[in-house]
Amino acid sequence: MLRSDLTVNASLSVDHTPLLLIDDLHFAYPDGRVALRGVHLRIARGEKVALVGPNGAGKSTLLLHLNGVLRGNGRIEVAGLPVSERTLSQVRARVGLVFQNPDDQLFSPTVFEDVAFGPLHMGLAARDVQARVERALALVGMSTYRERHPYHLSMGEKKRIAIATVLAMEPEILAFDEPSAGLDPRARRGLIRLLRDLPLTMLVSTHDMAMVQELCDRMIIMDEGRIVADGTAATMLDDEALLEAHGLETPWKERGVRD
């Protein structure tokens, strides 16, 4: 939970109790396309984990299972709470899902109303909603934007507001789908710093391997609906053969220069 006296600390300690647990998850779309083939995953509180792989690997499908948008066969628990029809409202308060396109999350006339939407639908008192909005906007460095119109903001600003909308729900884990997509270099660097400093567990689906290098200690590779590799990001990012086998590039090749 994000407390009002929370100190932002990039070195958030990691314990070994699974905050997210997935066992033998399978999923096929109505057209018969199989997207997940027996996924097993455990993420501890405090970890920042990159989820990488080629297009069609199942990354986005997996993210949409975390708060019940999609429902496959298998076991999913968030902070010990099984994801089921009965627990969806509780699970969705614990998992903050941030989409690739912030326009999918921003629809109100003002930034304040967008960020307040979730807490209001939790039935919180007006003063508690106000406090959550102010706290969330402060965490993303957008406190002065509360009365701005979201559709007039830059892509980088919209992404920060989209993150604030889920922070206002006080989640226990943040799940991102391509957070750096569409950003110019300055906005991308600012976003990476923001995510690095947020004291929350994260699962980040991305093709941005340089971002993985800067943000995540652990990396998971998915391909054809399965987890095919799971290990230390620094080690895996230096394994060019492994990355190329799964349609990925090392960060230095991605940038066209070796550090």
mmCIF file of N, CA and C in Angstrom, residues 161-243:
data_model
loop_
_atom_site.group_PDB
_atom_site.id
_atom_site.type_symbol
_atom_site.label_atom_id
_atom_site.label_comp_id
_atom_site.label_asym_id
_atom_site.label_seq_id
_atom_site.Cartn_x
_atom_site.Cartn_y
_atom_site.Cartn_z
ATOM 1 N N ILE A 161 0.364 10.355 -16.227
ATOM 2 C CA ILE A 161 -0.984 10.439 -15.665
ATOM 3 C C ILE A 161 -1.633 9.053 -15.636
ATOM 4 N N ALA A 162 -1.415 8.255 -16.682
ATOM 5 C CA ALA A 162 -1.959 6.898 -16.692
ATOM 6 C C ALA A 162 -1.402 6.085 -15.521
ATOM 7 N N ILE A 163 -0.118 6.264 -15.226
ATOM 8 C CA ILE A 163 0.468 5.583 -14.068
ATOM 9 C C ILE A 163 -0.173 6.082 -12.783
ATOM 10 N N ALA A 164 -0.416 7.396 -12.703
ATOM 11 C CA ALA A 164 -1.063 7.955 -11.506
ATOM 12 C C ALA A 164 -2.453 7.372 -11.295
ATOM 13 N N THR A 165 -3.184 7.085 -12.384
ATOM 14 C CA THR A 165 -4.534 6.533 -12.225
ATOM 15 C C THR A 165 -4.505 5.185 -11.523
ATOM 16 N N VAL A 166 -3.457 4.401 -11.751
ATOM 17 C CA VAL A 166 -3.375 3.108 -11.056
ATOM 18 C C VAL A 166 -2.732 3.256 -9.679
ATOM 19 N N LEU A 167 -1.807 4.200 -9.518
ATOM 20 C CA LEU A 167 -1.220 4.430 -8.196
ATOM 21 C C LEU A 167 -2.277 4.885 -7.188
ATOM 22 N N ALA A 168 -3.277 5.610 -7.669
ATOM 23 C CA ALA A 168 -4.336 6.083 -6.783
ATOM 24 C C ALA A 168 -5.146 4.935 -6.186
ATOM 25 N N MET A 169 -5.078 3.768 -6.814
ATOM 26 C CA MET A 169 -5.753 2.584 -6.282
ATOM 27 C C MET A 169 -4.909 1.883 -5.214
ATOM 28 N N GLU A 170 -3.700 2.396 -4.984
ATOM 29 C CA GLU A 170 -2.751 1.826 -4.024
ATOM 30 C C GLU A 170 -2.506 0.339 -4.292
ATOM 31 N N PRO A 171 -2.023 0.026 -5.504
ATOM 32 C CA PRO A 171 -1.800 -1.374 -5.867
ATOM 33 C C PRO A 171 -0.561 -1.950 -5.179
ATOM 34 N N GLU A 172 -0.457 -3.264 -5.233
ATOM 35 C CA GLU A 172 0.723 -3.941 -4.710
ATOM 36 C C GLU A 172 1.690 -4.319 -5.820
ATOM 37 N N ILE A 173 1.220 -4.372 -7.049
ATOM 38 C CA ILE A 173 2.076 -4.673 -8.185
ATOM 39 C C ILE A 173 1.626 -3.839 -9.376
ATOM 40 N N LEU A 174 2.596 -3.330 -10.132
ATOM 41 C CA LEU A 174 2.319 -2.602 -11.359
ATOM 42 C C LEU A 174 2.707 -3.481 -12.539
ATOM 43 N N ALA A 175 1.827 -3.572 -13.520
ATOM 44 C CA ALA A 175 2.086 -4.343 -14.733
ATOM 45 C C ALA A 175 2.025 -3.393 -15.921
ATOM 46 N N PHE A 176 3.095 -3.323 -16.700
ATOM 47 C CA PHE A 176 3.205 -2.372 -17.810
ATOM 48 C C PHE A 176 3.290 -3.114 -19.139
ATOM 49 N N ASP A 177 2.582 -2.598 -20.131
ATOM 50 C CA ASP A 177 2.687 -3.104 -21.495
ATOM 51 C C ASP A 177 3.387 -2.043 -22.333
ATOM 52 N N GLU A 178 4.637 -2.290 -22.690
ATOM 53 C CA GLU A 178 5.447 -1.392 -23.529
ATOM 54 C C GLU A 178 5.420 0.059 -23.015
ATOM 55 N N PRO A 179 5.901 0.308 -21.797
ATOM 56 C CA PRO A 179 5.796 1.660 -21.235
ATOM 57 C C PRO A 179 6.571 2.734 -21.988
ATOM 58 N N SER A 180 7.664 2.371 -22.669
ATOM 59 C CA SER A 180 8.469 3.405 -23.348
ATOM 60 C C SER A 180 8.063 3.629 -24.797
ATOM 61 N N ALA A 181 7.071 2.888 -25.294
ATOM 62 C CA ALA A 181 6.659 3.029 -26.693
ATOM 63 C C ALA A 181 6.133 4.431 -26.965
ATOM 64 N N GLY A 182 6.581 5.024 -28.070
ATOM 65 C CA GLY A 182 6.086 6.328 -28.502
ATOM 66 C C GLY A 182 6.698 7.518 -27.807
ATOM 67 N N LEU A 183 7.725 7.290 -26.977
ATOM 68 C CA LEU A 183 8.324 8.404 -26.242
ATOM 69 C C LEU A 183 9.592 8.907 -26.922
ATOM 70 N N ASP A 184 9.803 10.216 -26.854
ATOM 71 C CA ASP A 184 11.069 10.757 -27.332
ATOM 72 C C ASP A 184 12.142 10.454 -26.283
ATOM 73 N N PRO A 185 13.434 10.628 -26.610
ATOM 74 C CA PRO A 185 14.498 10.226 -25.685
ATOM 75 C C PRO A 185 14.403 10.875 -24.306
ATOM 76 N N ARG A 186 14.055 12.158 -24.240
ATOM 77 C CA ARG A 186 13.966 12.819 -22.934
ATOM 78 C C ARG A 186 12.842 12.232 -22.090
ATOM 79 N N ALA A 187 11.663 12.052 -22.699
ATOM 80 C CA ALA A 187 10.532 11.494 -21.960
ATOM 81 C C ALA A 187 10.815 10.055 -21.539
ATOM 82 N N ARG A 188 11.504 9.309 -22.410
ATOM 83 C CA ARG A 188 11.846 7.920 -22.084
ATOM 84 C C ARG A 188 12.774 7.864 -20.879
ATOM 85 N N ARG A 189 13.803 8.708 -20.860
ATOM 86 C CA ARG A 189 14.732 8.725 -19.725
ATOM 87 C C ARG A 189 14.004 9.102 -18.440
ATOM 88 N N GLY A 190 13.104 10.088 -18.537
ATOM 89 C CA GLY A 190 12.340 10.492 -17.360
ATOM 90 C C GLY A 190 11.447 9.381 -16.849
ATOM 91 N N LEU A 191 10.836 8.629 -17.771
ATOM 92 C CA LEU A 191 9.971 7.525 -17.363
ATOM 93 C C LEU A 191 10.774 6.431 -16.678
ATOM 94 N N ILE A 192 11.935 6.114 -17.216
ATOM 95 C CA ILE A 192 12.767 5.082 -16.593
ATOM 96 C C ILE A 192 13.164 5.486 -15.183
ATOM 97 N N ARG A 193 13.541 6.748 -15.001
ATOM 98 C CA ARG A 193 13.882 7.216 -13.650
ATOM 99 C C ARG A 193 12.684 7.104 -12.719
ATOM 100 N N LEU A 194 11.510 7.468 -13.221
ATOM 101 C CA LEU A 194 10.298 7.383 -12.415
ATOM 102 C C LEU A 194 10.033 5.945 -11.980
ATOM 103 N N LEU A 195 10.080 5.017 -12.922
ATOM 104 C CA LEU A 195 9.796 3.620 -12.591
ATOM 105 C C LEU A 195 10.864 3.037 -11.669
ATOM 106 N N ARG A 196 12.099 3.439 -11.871
ATOM 107 C CA ARG A 196 13.186 2.948 -11.025
ATOM 108 C C ARG A 196 12.990 3.388 -9.573
ATOM 109 N N ASP A 197 12.430 4.580 -9.378
ATOM 110 C CA ASP A 197 12.288 5.129 -8.031
ATOM 111 C C ASP A 197 10.991 4.737 -7.338
ATOM 112 N N LEU A 198 10.010 4.266 -8.090
ATOM 113 C CA LEU A 198 8.752 3.873 -7.454
ATOM 114 C C LEU A 198 8.973 2.601 -6.619
ATOM 115 N N PRO A 199 8.615 2.636 -5.340
ATOM 116 C CA PRO A 199 8.879 1.490 -4.462
ATOM 117 C C PRO A 199 7.794 0.434 -4.561
ATOM 118 N N LEU A 200 7.609 -0.114 -5.750
ATOM 119 C CA LEU A 200 6.570 -1.108 -5.975
ATOM 120 C C LEU A 200 7.117 -2.265 -6.805
ATOM 121 N N THR A 201 6.522 -3.421 -6.624
ATOM 122 C CA THR A 201 6.815 -4.572 -7.460
ATOM 123 C C THR A 201 6.321 -4.285 -8.873
ATOM 124 N N MET A 202 7.115 -4.671 -9.891
ATOM 125 C CA MET A 202 6.742 -4.386 -11.274
ATOM 126 C C MET A 202 6.987 -5.581 -12.172
ATOM 127 N N LEU A 203 6.072 -5.766 -13.119
ATOM 128 C CA LEU A 203 6.257 -6.689 -14.230
ATOM 129 C C LEU A 203 6.123 -5.852 -15.486
ATOM 130 N N VAL A 204 7.212 -5.750 -16.255
ATOM 131 C CA VAL A 204 7.279 -4.808 -17.368
ATOM 132 C C VAL A 204 7.449 -5.574 -18.679
ATOM 133 N N SER A 205 6.400 -5.602 -19.488
ATOM 134 C CA SER A 205 6.476 -6.207 -20.814
ATOM 135 C C SER A 205 7.019 -5.171 -21.785
ATOM 136 N N THR A 206 8.129 -5.494 -22.457
ATOM 137 C CA THR A 206 8.769 -4.490 -23.296
ATOM 138 C C THR A 206 9.666 -5.118 -24.348
ATOM 139 N N HIS A 207 9.868 -4.381 -25.454
ATOM 140 C CA HIS A 207 10.891 -4.707 -26.437
ATOM 141 C C HIS A 207 12.121 -3.816 -26.257
ATOM 142 N N ASP A 208 12.067 -2.898 -25.318
ATOM 143 C CA ASP A 208 13.123 -1.914 -25.093
ATOM 144 C C ASP A 208 14.176 -2.540 -24.175
ATOM 145 N N MET A 209 15.182 -3.184 -24.784
ATOM 146 C CA MET A 209 16.167 -3.902 -23.993
ATOM 147 C C MET A 209 17.087 -2.970 -23.208
ATOM 148 N N ALA A 210 17.309 -1.762 -23.723
ATOM 149 C CA ALA A 210 18.090 -0.797 -22.958
ATOM 150 C C ALA A 210 17.335 -0.391 -21.692
ATOM 151 N N MET A 211 16.020 -0.304 -21.778
ATOM 152 C CA MET A 211 15.216 -0.011 -20.596
ATOM 153 C C MET A 211 15.326 -1.150 -19.585
ATOM 154 N N VAL A 212 15.296 -2.381 -20.069
ATOM 155 C CA VAL A 212 15.463 -3.534 -19.186
ATOM 156 C C VAL A 212 16.779 -3.428 -18.442
ATOM 157 N N GLN A 213 17.832 -3.085 -19.159
ATOM 158 C CA GLN A 213 19.157 -2.972 -18.563
ATOM 159 C C GLN A 213 19.187 -1.939 -17.440
ATOM 160 N N GLU A 214 18.475 -0.846 -17.618
ATOM 161 C CA GLU A 214 18.490 0.238 -16.639
ATOM 162 C C GLU A 214 17.535 0.025 -15.475
ATOM 163 N N LEU A 215 16.473 -0.752 -15.696
ATOM 164 C CA LEU A 215 15.385 -0.809 -14.719
ATOM 165 C C LEU A 215 15.290 -2.122 -13.951
ATOM 166 N N CYS A 216 15.552 -3.247 -14.605
ATOM 167 C CA CYS A 216 15.170 -4.547 -14.042
ATOM 168 C C CYS A 216 16.380 -5.392 -13.651
ATOM 169 N N ASP A 217 16.265 -6.073 -12.520
ATOM 170 C CA ASP A 217 17.298 -7.011 -12.088
ATOM 171 C C ASP A 217 17.040 -8.415 -12.630
ATOM 172 N N ARG A 218 15.793 -8.709 -12.955
ATOM 173 C CA ARG A 218 15.420 -10.046 -13.423
ATOM 174 C C ARG A 218 14.736 -9.936 -14.783
ATOM 175 N N MET A 219 14.966 -10.928 -15.630
ATOM 176 C CA MET A 219 14.378 -10.910 -16.965
ATOM 177 C C MET A 219 13.788 -12.280 -17.288
ATOM 178 N N ILE A 220 12.596 -12.262 -17.874
ATOM 179 C CA ILE A 220 11.913 -13.475 -18.298
ATOM 180 C C ILE A 220 11.680 -13.377 -19.794
ATOM 181 N N ILE A 221 12.065 -14.435 -20.525
ATOM 182 C CA ILE A 221 11.821 -14.483 -21.962
ATOM 183 C C ILE A 221 10.652 -15.420 -22.231
ATOM 184 N N MET A 222 9.667 -14.910 -22.984
ATOM 185 C CA MET A 222 8.557 -15.736 -23.452
ATOM 186 C C MET A 222 8.666 -15.945 -24.957
ATOM 187 N N ASP A 223 8.258 -17.123 -25.397
ATOM 188 C CA ASP A 223 8.212 -17.408 -26.829
ATOM 189 C C ASP A 223 7.174 -18.504 -27.048
ATOM 190 N N GLU A 224 6.301 -18.283 -28.002
ATOM 191 C CA GLU A 224 5.251 -19.232 -28.351
ATOM 192 C C GLU A 224 4.433 -19.685 -27.137
ATOM 193 N N GLY A 225 4.121 -18.716 -26.273
ATOM 194 C CA GLY A 225 3.233 -18.984 -25.153
ATOM 195 C C GLY A 225 3.869 -19.629 -23.950
ATOM 196 N N ARG A 226 5.185 -19.765 -23.953
ATOM 197 C CA ARG A 226 5.876 -20.405 -22.838
ATOM 198 C C ARG A 226 6.984 -19.501 -22.302
ATOM 199 N N ILE A 227 7.330 -19.666 -21.037
ATOM 200 C CA ILE A 227 8.525 -19.042 -20.488
ATOM 201 C C ILE A 227 9.703 -19.946 -20.837
ATOM 202 N N VAL A 228 10.639 -19.411 -21.619
ATOM 203 C CA VAL A 228 11.756 -20.220 -22.099
ATOM 204 C C VAL A 228 13.062 -19.892 -21.377
ATOM 205 N N ALA A 229 13.113 -18.778 -20.659
ATOM 206 C CA ALA A 229 14.305 -18.419 -19.891
ATOM 207 C C ALA A 229 13.907 -17.458 -18.790
ATOM 208 N N ASP A 230 14.556 -17.575 -17.647
ATOM 209 C CA ASP A 230 14.240 -16.744 -16.481
ATOM 210 C C ASP A 230 15.519 -16.621 -15.663
ATOM 211 N N GLY A 231 16.034 -15.405 -15.540
ATOM 212 C CA GLY A 231 17.283 -15.256 -14.808
ATOM 213 C C GLY A 231 17.660 -13.814 -14.586
ATOM 214 N N THR A 232 18.897 -13.605 -14.205
ATOM 215 C CA THR A 232 19.410 -12.271 -13.937
ATOM 216 C C THR A 232 19.495 -11.470 -15.235
ATOM 217 N N ALA A 233 18.939 -10.280 -15.222
ATOM 218 C CA ALA A 233 18.886 -9.483 -16.449
ATOM 219 C C ALA A 233 20.277 -9.204 -16.996
ATOM 220 N N ALA A 234 21.211 -8.846 -16.128
ATOM 221 C CA ALA A 234 22.548 -8.492 -16.605
ATOM 222 C C ALA A 234 23.199 -9.654 -17.351
ATOM 223 N N THR A 235 23.033 -10.866 -16.841
ATOM 224 C CA THR A 235 23.631 -12.037 -17.486
ATOM 225 C C THR A 235 22.948 -12.352 -18.803
ATOM 226 N N MET A 236 21.613 -12.330 -18.815
ATOM 227 C CA MET A 236 20.874 -12.687 -20.014
ATOM 228 C C MET A 236 21.024 -11.649 -21.114
ATOM 229 N N LEU A 237 21.133 -10.384 -20.731
ATOM 230 C CA LEU A 237 21.288 -9.332 -21.734
ATOM 231 C C LEU A 237 22.624 -9.424 -22.462
ATOM 232 N N ASP A 238 23.578 -10.105 -21.860
ATOM 233 C CA ASP A 238 24.894 -10.250 -22.488
ATOM 234 C C ASP A 238 25.008 -11.549 -23.292
ATOM 235 N N ASP A 239 23.927 -12.331 -23.299
ATOM 236 C CA ASP A 239 23.916 -13.609 -24.020
ATOM 237 C C ASP A 239 23.275 -13.385 -25.387
ATOM 238 N N GLU A 240 24.094 -12.977 -26.337
ATOM 239 C CA GLU A 240 23.580 -12.591 -27.650
ATOM 240 C C GLU A 240 22.896 -13.754 -28.355
ATOM 241 N N ALA A 241 23.437 -14.962 -28.207
ATOM 242 C CA ALA A 241 22.850 -16.125 -28.874
ATOM 243 C C ALA A 241 21.456 -16.418 -28.332
ATOM 244 N N LEU A 242 21.286 -16.327 -27.014
ATOM 245 C CA LEU A 242 19.980 -16.561 -26.399
ATOM 246 C C LEU A 242 18.971 -15.537 -26.890
ATOM 247 N N LEU A 243 19.359 -14.267 -26.892
ATOM 248 C CA LEU A 243 18.438 -13.218 -27.306
ATOM 249 C C LEU A 243 18.056 -13.362 -28.775
#
